[in-house]
Amino acid sequence: MSKSNQIEQNYNRHIRKARSFAKGYQGYARAIKIYNYFEFVGHPHPDYTFDEVRMSHWKGSSERQFAIELMKQMAQLVAVNESLKEQ
């Protein structure tokens, strides 16, 4: 399997699991649950990523959009890190 396919599979797996973990929550509370999921699975710096996404996307965006962007960014970072560990 190519490295990009592996990253994509890991990314999609984490998106599904984060959605499931945050099910029933909305807005900022959903973002906190997403943060908790990625902290649990070993995101290397969840505080930093949370703050970066909040600062860059919070202004003018809805809480819903913030949670979506947070999930995407964290899933990408974890997926890449997992693929690097498997080398």
Short mmCIF file of N, CA and C in Angstrom, two decimals:
data_model
loop_
_atom_site.label_atom_id
_atom_site.label_comp_id
_atom_site.label_asym_id
_atom_site.label_seq_id
_atom_site.Cartn_x
_atom_site.Cartn_y
_atom_site.Cartn_z
N MET A 1 0.85 -1.17 0.00
CA MET A 1 0.00 0.00 0.00
C MET A 1 0.90 1.23 0.00
N SER A 2 0.54 2.22 -0.80
CA SER A 2 1.35 3.43 -0.86
C SER A 2 1.17 4.25 0.41
N LYS A 3 2.14 5.09 0.67
CA LYS A 3 2.13 5.92 1.87
C LYS A 3 0.91 6.85 1.88
N SER A 4 0.57 7.43 0.74
CA SER A 4 -0.58 8.34 0.70
C SER A 4 -1.89 7.61 0.95
N ASN A 5 -2.01 6.38 0.46
CA ASN A 5 -3.21 5.59 0.72
C ASN A 5 -3.33 5.23 2.20
N GLN A 6 -2.18 4.92 2.80
CA GLN A 6 -2.16 4.59 4.22
C GLN A 6 -2.57 5.81 5.06
N ILE A 7 -2.06 6.97 4.72
CA ILE A 7 -2.42 8.19 5.44
C ILE A 7 -3.91 8.47 5.28
N GLU A 8 -4.41 8.31 4.06
CA GLU A 8 -5.84 8.55 3.81
C GLU A 8 -6.71 7.58 4.60
N GLN A 9 -6.32 6.31 4.66
CA GLN A 9 -7.09 5.34 5.44
C GLN A 9 -7.09 5.70 6.92
N ASN A 10 -5.92 6.06 7.45
CA ASN A 10 -5.82 6.45 8.86
C ASN A 10 -6.65 7.70 9.13
N TYR A 11 -6.59 8.66 8.21
CA TYR A 11 -7.36 9.90 8.33
C TYR A 11 -8.85 9.58 8.41
N ASN A 12 -9.34 8.79 7.46
CA ASN A 12 -10.77 8.46 7.43
C ASN A 12 -11.20 7.68 8.67
N ARG A 13 -10.33 6.79 9.15
CA ARG A 13 -10.64 6.03 10.37
C ARG A 13 -10.78 6.97 11.56
N HIS A 14 -9.88 7.91 11.68
CA HIS A 14 -9.95 8.85 12.81
C HIS A 14 -11.15 9.80 12.70
N ILE A 15 -11.50 10.19 11.49
CA ILE A 15 -12.69 11.03 11.30
C ILE A 15 -13.93 10.26 11.77
N ARG A 16 -14.06 9.00 11.37
CA ARG A 16 -15.22 8.20 11.78
C ARG A 16 -15.26 8.04 13.30
N LYS A 17 -14.11 7.72 13.89
CA LYS A 17 -14.07 7.50 15.34
C LYS A 17 -14.32 8.79 16.11
N ALA A 18 -13.79 9.90 15.64
CA ALA A 18 -14.01 11.17 16.32
C ALA A 18 -15.48 11.59 16.24
N ARG A 19 -16.09 11.37 15.10
CA ARG A 19 -17.53 11.67 14.96
C ARG A 19 -18.35 10.83 15.93
N SER A 20 -18.02 9.57 16.01
CA SER A 20 -18.73 8.68 16.92
C SER A 20 -18.51 9.10 18.38
N PHE A 21 -17.29 9.46 18.72
CA PHE A 21 -16.95 9.88 20.07
C PHE A 21 -17.70 11.15 20.48
N ALA A 22 -17.90 12.06 19.52
CA ALA A 22 -18.54 13.34 19.81
C ALA A 22 -20.03 13.35 19.50
N LYS A 23 -20.58 12.19 19.18
CA LYS A 23 -22.00 12.11 18.83
C LYS A 23 -22.87 12.62 19.98
N GLY A 24 -23.85 13.43 19.64
CA GLY A 24 -24.77 13.97 20.63
C GLY A 24 -24.36 15.33 21.17
N TYR A 25 -23.17 15.78 20.80
CA TYR A 25 -22.69 17.09 21.23
C TYR A 25 -22.73 18.04 20.05
N GLN A 26 -22.86 19.32 20.35
CA GLN A 26 -22.90 20.32 19.29
C GLN A 26 -22.03 21.51 19.66
N GLY A 27 -21.62 22.24 18.63
CA GLY A 27 -20.88 23.47 18.83
C GLY A 27 -19.56 23.28 19.56
N TYR A 28 -19.31 24.17 20.50
CA TYR A 28 -18.03 24.17 21.22
C TYR A 28 -17.87 22.91 22.05
N ALA A 29 -18.95 22.40 22.62
CA ALA A 29 -18.88 21.16 23.40
C ALA A 29 -18.43 20.00 22.51
N ARG A 30 -18.86 20.00 21.25
CA ARG A 30 -18.43 18.97 20.30
C ARG A 30 -16.93 19.11 20.02
N ALA A 31 -16.46 20.33 19.88
CA ALA A 31 -15.03 20.57 19.66
C ALA A 31 -14.21 20.05 20.83
N ILE A 32 -14.70 20.22 22.04
CA ILE A 32 -13.99 19.72 23.23
C ILE A 32 -13.94 18.19 23.20
N LYS A 33 -15.03 17.55 22.83
CA LYS A 33 -15.04 16.09 22.74
C LYS A 33 -14.08 15.60 21.65
N ILE A 34 -14.03 16.30 20.55
CA ILE A 34 -13.09 15.95 19.48
C ILE A 34 -11.66 16.09 19.99
N TYR A 35 -11.39 17.17 20.69
CA TYR A 35 -10.08 17.37 21.31
C TYR A 35 -9.76 16.19 22.23
N ASN A 36 -10.72 15.79 23.07
CA ASN A 36 -10.50 14.68 24.01
C ASN A 36 -10.19 13.38 23.27
N TYR A 37 -10.89 13.12 22.18
CA TYR A 37 -10.61 11.91 21.41
C TYR A 37 -9.17 11.91 20.91
N PHE A 38 -8.76 13.00 20.31
CA PHE A 38 -7.42 13.03 19.73
C PHE A 38 -6.32 13.07 20.80
N GLU A 39 -6.61 13.61 21.93
CA GLU A 39 -5.67 13.55 23.04
C GLU A 39 -5.50 12.09 23.48
N PHE A 40 -6.60 11.36 23.53
CA PHE A 40 -6.60 9.96 23.93
C PHE A 40 -5.81 9.07 22.95
N VAL A 41 -5.94 9.34 21.65
CA VAL A 41 -5.27 8.49 20.65
C VAL A 41 -3.82 8.89 20.41
N GLY A 42 -3.34 9.88 21.10
CA GLY A 42 -1.93 10.21 21.04
C GLY A 42 -1.54 11.35 20.12
N HIS A 43 -2.46 12.28 19.90
CA HIS A 43 -2.09 13.47 19.13
C HIS A 43 -0.90 14.12 19.82
N PRO A 44 0.16 14.47 19.08
CA PRO A 44 1.39 14.95 19.71
C PRO A 44 1.27 16.29 20.44
N HIS A 45 0.37 17.14 20.03
CA HIS A 45 0.23 18.45 20.67
C HIS A 45 -1.20 18.98 20.50
N PRO A 46 -2.17 18.34 21.15
CA PRO A 46 -3.56 18.73 20.94
C PRO A 46 -3.87 20.15 21.40
N ASP A 47 -3.23 20.61 22.46
CA ASP A 47 -3.48 21.99 22.93
C ASP A 47 -3.09 23.01 21.87
N TYR A 48 -1.93 22.81 21.29
CA TYR A 48 -1.43 23.73 20.27
C TYR A 48 -2.36 23.75 19.06
N THR A 49 -2.72 22.57 18.58
CA THR A 49 -3.59 22.49 17.40
C THR A 49 -4.96 23.10 17.69
N PHE A 50 -5.50 22.82 18.87
CA PHE A 50 -6.79 23.40 19.26
C PHE A 50 -6.72 24.92 19.20
N ASP A 51 -5.67 25.48 19.82
CA ASP A 51 -5.52 26.94 19.84
C ASP A 51 -5.31 27.52 18.45
N GLU A 52 -4.51 26.85 17.63
CA GLU A 52 -4.26 27.33 16.27
C GLU A 52 -5.54 27.35 15.43
N VAL A 53 -6.30 26.30 15.50
CA VAL A 53 -7.55 26.24 14.73
C VAL A 53 -8.53 27.28 15.27
N ARG A 54 -8.59 27.38 16.58
CA ARG A 54 -9.51 28.35 17.18
C ARG A 54 -9.15 29.77 16.75
N MET A 55 -7.88 30.10 16.76
CA MET A 55 -7.47 31.45 16.41
C MET A 55 -7.63 31.74 14.91
N SER A 56 -7.39 30.75 14.08
CA SER A 56 -7.46 31.00 12.64
C SER A 56 -8.86 30.85 12.06
N HIS A 57 -9.72 30.07 12.70
CA HIS A 57 -11.04 29.81 12.12
C HIS A 57 -12.20 30.29 12.98
N TRP A 58 -11.94 30.63 14.19
CA TRP A 58 -13.00 31.01 15.10
C TRP A 58 -13.66 32.31 14.68
N LYS A 59 -12.86 33.30 14.36
CA LYS A 59 -13.39 34.61 14.02
C LYS A 59 -14.21 34.53 12.74
N GLY A 60 -15.47 34.82 12.85
CA GLY A 60 -16.35 34.81 11.68
C GLY A 60 -16.92 33.45 11.34
N SER A 61 -16.47 32.40 12.00
CA SER A 61 -16.99 31.06 11.72
C SER A 61 -17.92 30.62 12.86
N SER A 62 -18.78 29.72 12.54
CA SER A 62 -19.68 29.19 13.55
C SER A 62 -18.95 28.18 14.43
N GLU A 63 -19.52 27.87 15.57
CA GLU A 63 -18.95 26.85 16.44
C GLU A 63 -18.96 25.49 15.74
N ARG A 64 -19.97 25.27 14.94
CA ARG A 64 -20.06 24.02 14.18
C ARG A 64 -18.88 23.89 13.22
N GLN A 65 -18.59 24.97 12.49
CA GLN A 65 -17.49 24.95 11.54
C GLN A 65 -16.14 24.79 12.25
N PHE A 66 -16.03 25.39 13.43
CA PHE A 66 -14.80 25.25 14.23
C PHE A 66 -14.57 23.78 14.57
N ALA A 67 -15.61 23.08 15.02
CA ALA A 67 -15.47 21.67 15.38
C ALA A 67 -15.09 20.82 14.16
N ILE A 68 -15.66 21.12 13.02
CA ILE A 68 -15.34 20.38 11.80
C ILE A 68 -13.89 20.60 11.41
N GLU A 69 -13.45 21.83 11.41
CA GLU A 69 -12.07 22.13 11.03
C GLU A 69 -11.07 21.53 12.02
N LEU A 70 -11.41 21.57 13.29
CA LEU A 70 -10.55 20.98 14.32
C LEU A 70 -10.39 19.48 14.07
N MET A 71 -11.49 18.81 13.80
CA MET A 71 -11.46 17.37 13.54
C MET A 71 -10.60 17.05 12.32
N LYS A 72 -10.74 17.81 11.26
CA LYS A 72 -9.97 17.58 10.05
C LYS A 72 -8.47 17.75 10.29
N GLN A 73 -8.12 18.84 10.95
CA GLN A 73 -6.70 19.13 11.19
C GLN A 73 -6.07 18.09 12.10
N MET A 74 -6.77 17.74 13.17
CA MET A 74 -6.22 16.77 14.11
C MET A 74 -6.12 15.39 13.47
N ALA A 75 -7.11 15.00 12.69
CA ALA A 75 -7.08 13.70 12.02
C ALA A 75 -5.91 13.63 11.05
N GLN A 76 -5.66 14.70 10.33
CA GLN A 76 -4.55 14.72 9.39
C GLN A 76 -3.21 14.56 10.11
N LEU A 77 -3.02 15.30 11.18
CA LEU A 77 -1.76 15.22 11.93
C LEU A 77 -1.54 13.83 12.52
N VAL A 78 -2.57 13.25 13.09
CA VAL A 78 -2.43 11.92 13.68
C VAL A 78 -2.18 10.87 12.59
N ALA A 79 -2.87 10.97 11.48
CA ALA A 79 -2.68 10.02 10.38
C ALA A 79 -1.26 10.06 9.84
N VAL A 80 -0.72 11.24 9.67
CA VAL A 80 0.65 11.37 9.19
C VAL A 80 1.62 10.81 10.22
N ASN A 81 1.43 11.13 11.48
CA ASN A 81 2.31 10.61 12.53
C ASN A 81 2.27 9.09 12.60
N GLU A 82 1.10 8.52 12.46
CA GLU A 82 0.98 7.05 12.49
C GLU A 82 1.74 6.43 11.32
N SER A 83 1.65 7.04 10.15
CA SER A 83 2.34 6.47 9.00
C SER A 83 3.86 6.60 9.17
N LEU A 84 4.32 7.64 9.82
CA LEU A 84 5.76 7.79 10.06
C LEU A 84 6.28 6.78 11.07
N LYS A 85 5.45 6.45 12.04
CA LYS A 85 5.84 5.46 13.06
C LYS A 85 5.96 4.07 12.46
N GLU A 86 5.20 3.80 11.41
CA GLU A 86 5.16 2.47 10.81
C GLU A 86 6.31 2.22 9.85
N GLN A 87 7.15 3.19 9.63
CA GLN A 87 8.26 3.02 8.69
C GLN A 87 9.30 2.11 9.25
#
